[in-house]
Short mmCIF file of C-alpha atoms and ligand atoms in Angstrom, two decimals:
data_model
loop_
_atom_site.label_atom_id
_atom_site.label_comp_id
_atom_site.label_asym_id
_atom_site.label_seq_id
_atom_site.Cartn_x
_atom_site.Cartn_y
_atom_site.Cartn_z
CA MET A 1 155.45 -40.46 29.14
CA ILE A 2 156.29 -44.00 30.09
CA THR A 3 153.60 -45.75 32.04
CA PHE A 4 154.51 -48.07 34.84
CA PRO A 5 153.86 -51.42 33.14
CA ASN A 6 155.96 -50.37 30.15
CA ARG A 7 158.81 -49.48 32.36
CA LEU A 8 158.60 -52.87 34.00
CA ALA A 9 158.70 -54.49 30.59
CA VAL A 10 161.86 -52.58 29.70
CA VAL A 11 163.52 -53.59 32.96
CA ALA A 12 162.53 -57.20 32.41
CA LEU A 13 163.90 -57.16 28.88
CA VAL A 14 167.21 -55.61 29.91
CA SER A 15 167.74 -58.05 32.75
CA LEU A 16 166.89 -60.90 30.41
CA LEU A 17 169.51 -59.74 27.91
CA PHE A 18 172.24 -59.46 30.47
CA ALA A 19 171.38 -62.23 32.89
CA VAL A 20 172.00 -65.22 30.63
CA PRO A 21 175.73 -65.94 30.86
CA ALA A 22 176.54 -63.76 33.84
CA ARG A 23 175.05 -65.39 36.88
CA ALA A 24 176.48 -68.79 37.65
CA GLN A 25 174.15 -70.96 39.63
CA GLU A 26 175.46 -72.62 42.74
CA VAL A 27 173.65 -75.65 44.07
CA LYS A 28 174.46 -77.24 47.40
CA ALA A 29 173.62 -80.82 48.28
CA GLY A 30 175.03 -82.03 51.57
CA ASP A 31 178.80 -81.57 51.29
CA LEU A 32 178.68 -81.06 47.54
CA VAL A 33 178.69 -77.72 45.77
CA ILE A 34 177.75 -77.77 42.11
CA THR A 35 178.53 -74.87 39.82
CA GLN A 36 178.81 -74.05 36.12
CA ALA A 37 176.16 -76.47 34.94
CA TRP A 38 175.80 -76.02 31.23
CA SER A 39 175.04 -77.63 27.93
CA ARG A 40 175.19 -76.70 24.29
CA ALA A 41 172.55 -75.78 21.79
CA THR A 42 171.57 -78.84 19.76
CA PRO A 43 170.91 -79.09 16.03
CA ASN A 44 167.28 -79.55 15.09
CA GLY A 45 166.32 -83.19 15.42
CA ALA A 46 169.33 -84.13 17.55
CA LYS A 47 168.61 -86.94 19.97
CA ILE A 48 171.65 -86.64 22.22
CA ALA A 49 173.40 -83.83 24.10
CA GLY A 50 176.22 -83.50 26.58
CA GLY A 51 175.95 -81.84 29.97
CA TYR A 52 178.83 -80.26 31.88
CA LEU A 53 179.27 -79.11 35.47
CA THR A 54 181.74 -78.67 38.28
CA ILE A 55 181.31 -80.61 41.52
CA GLU A 56 183.23 -79.78 44.67
CA ASN A 57 183.22 -82.11 47.66
CA LYS A 58 183.67 -80.02 50.80
CA GLY A 59 183.09 -82.95 53.11
CA THR A 60 185.34 -85.66 54.50
CA THR A 61 183.79 -88.69 52.80
CA PRO A 62 183.75 -89.66 49.13
CA ASP A 63 180.56 -89.49 47.10
CA ARG A 64 179.67 -90.74 43.63
CA LEU A 65 177.70 -89.25 40.80
CA LEU A 66 175.64 -92.24 39.66
CA GLY A 67 173.50 -90.78 36.94
CA GLY A 68 170.54 -88.57 36.39
CA SER A 69 167.13 -88.07 34.92
CA GLY A 70 165.00 -85.33 33.48
CA ASP A 71 161.82 -84.64 31.56
CA ILE A 72 163.93 -83.44 28.64
CA ALA A 73 165.65 -86.75 28.03
CA GLY A 74 164.69 -90.39 27.99
CA LYS A 75 167.94 -91.29 29.71
CA VAL A 76 170.82 -89.47 31.43
CA GLU A 77 174.16 -91.22 31.95
CA VAL A 78 177.60 -90.30 33.26
CA HIS A 79 180.23 -90.80 30.56
CA GLU A 80 183.96 -90.70 30.21
CA MET A 81 185.63 -89.63 27.01
CA ALA A 82 189.18 -90.44 26.02
CA THR A 83 191.37 -90.61 22.95
CA LYS A 84 192.66 -94.04 22.11
CA ASP A 85 194.84 -94.62 19.04
CA GLY A 86 193.73 -91.25 17.73
CA VAL A 87 190.05 -92.10 17.99
CA MET A 88 187.69 -90.42 20.43
CA THR A 89 185.87 -93.00 22.44
CA MET A 90 183.41 -92.72 25.26
CA ARG A 91 181.85 -95.11 27.66
CA PRO A 92 179.29 -94.99 30.44
CA LEU A 93 180.70 -95.11 33.96
CA ASP A 94 178.72 -98.04 35.28
CA LYS A 95 179.84 -97.47 38.86
CA GLY A 96 179.49 -93.72 38.66
CA LEU A 97 182.04 -90.96 38.98
CA ALA A 98 183.91 -90.67 42.29
CA ILE A 99 183.91 -87.26 43.95
CA GLU A 100 186.71 -87.52 46.52
CA PRO A 101 186.61 -85.39 49.67
CA GLY A 102 188.39 -82.07 49.30
CA LYS A 103 188.47 -82.46 45.52
CA THR A 104 186.76 -80.72 42.65
CA VAL A 105 185.67 -82.75 39.66
CA LYS A 106 184.95 -81.01 36.42
CA LEU A 107 182.70 -82.47 33.76
CA ALA A 108 183.77 -80.76 30.55
CA PRO A 109 183.93 -81.34 26.79
CA GLY A 110 186.56 -83.97 26.02
CA GLY A 111 186.40 -85.60 29.45
CA TYR A 112 183.72 -86.65 31.87
CA HIS A 113 180.26 -85.52 30.88
CA LEU A 114 176.59 -86.15 31.30
CA MET A 115 175.08 -87.77 28.30
CA MET A 116 171.43 -87.12 27.63
CA PHE A 117 169.73 -89.53 25.24
CA ASP A 118 166.40 -89.46 23.48
CA LEU A 119 165.92 -85.69 23.76
CA LYS A 120 162.33 -84.52 23.89
CA GLY A 121 163.12 -81.16 22.35
CA GLN A 122 165.78 -78.90 20.93
CA PHE A 123 168.18 -77.08 23.28
CA LYS A 124 168.36 -73.42 22.34
CA GLN A 125 170.95 -70.93 23.50
CA GLY A 126 169.72 -69.22 26.66
CA ASP A 127 167.49 -72.12 27.71
CA LYS A 128 167.71 -73.50 31.19
CA VAL A 129 167.32 -77.25 31.03
CA PRO A 130 166.33 -78.89 34.32
CA VAL A 131 167.99 -82.18 35.18
CA THR A 132 168.08 -84.21 38.36
CA LEU A 133 171.40 -85.73 39.29
CA GLU A 134 171.69 -88.72 41.55
CA PHE A 135 174.54 -89.06 44.02
CA GLU A 136 175.26 -92.09 46.16
CA LYS A 137 175.28 -90.10 49.41
CA ALA A 138 173.96 -86.63 48.64
CA GLY A 139 170.92 -88.14 46.95
CA LYS A 140 168.96 -86.41 44.22
CA VAL A 141 169.83 -82.88 43.23
CA THR A 142 167.86 -80.86 40.70
CA LEU A 143 169.61 -78.08 38.82
CA SER A 144 169.40 -76.44 35.45
CA LEU A 145 171.90 -76.53 32.62
CA ASP A 146 172.52 -73.14 31.02
CA VAL A 147 172.45 -73.72 27.29
CA GLN A 148 175.34 -72.01 25.51
CA GLY A 149 175.96 -71.54 21.80
CA VAL A 150 176.57 -74.47 19.49
CA GLY A 151 180.37 -74.31 19.56
CA ALA A 152 180.85 -73.17 23.15
CA SER A 153 184.14 -74.30 24.72
CA ALA A 154 184.27 -77.25 22.38
CA PRO A 155 187.58 -78.30 20.94
CA ALA A 156 187.17 -79.15 17.25
CA GLY A 157 185.75 -82.56 16.48
CA MET A 158 184.74 -83.36 20.02
CA ASP A 159 181.01 -83.10 19.77
CA HIS A 160 178.91 -86.21 20.05
CA SER A 161 177.53 -86.04 16.55
CA GLY A 162 180.99 -86.10 14.97
CA GLY A 163 182.12 -88.95 12.77
CA HIS A 164 185.17 -89.81 14.87
CA MET A 165 183.15 -91.06 17.77
CA GLU A 166 182.87 -94.65 18.78
CA MET A 167 180.49 -95.93 21.38
CA LYS A 168 182.03 -98.52 23.67
CA LYS A 169 179.89 -100.81 25.72
CU1 CU B 201 178.93 -89.38 26.04
#
């Protein structure tokens, strides 16, 4: 016979197993709708990680993603990545990333991304890492990044710890 608390434990375990990748979080901030916020598991001792998300501007005025913050990182910046002369380069967007009205901007591996520096701990698959984003108009928005596996959606050689990366100031 299964007692009630045990049954609860089984239900909790099952929902934990199946809930991780399935339910995409949707966060609204003013006219902005943010979905698919995720990151990747980091190697032990890693000090940097990328963060990815999709931002839709349903309003009629432009907004800008200026940066972010979080307890998990000493610093959170908005970066742009591009290939120049066969070398992957990335640079911080000092003026932020424009989110034009009626448009959807995707931060994804190989393009725009959040860059988290000075990590306070390891990201493990299944973790939900809270970060606070700062927009020029929508203000501060807290959401959590769903941590995926180490190689998730990453084209080869595009991770930040790779040897082909150059930091541009
Ligand atoms: Cu970067």
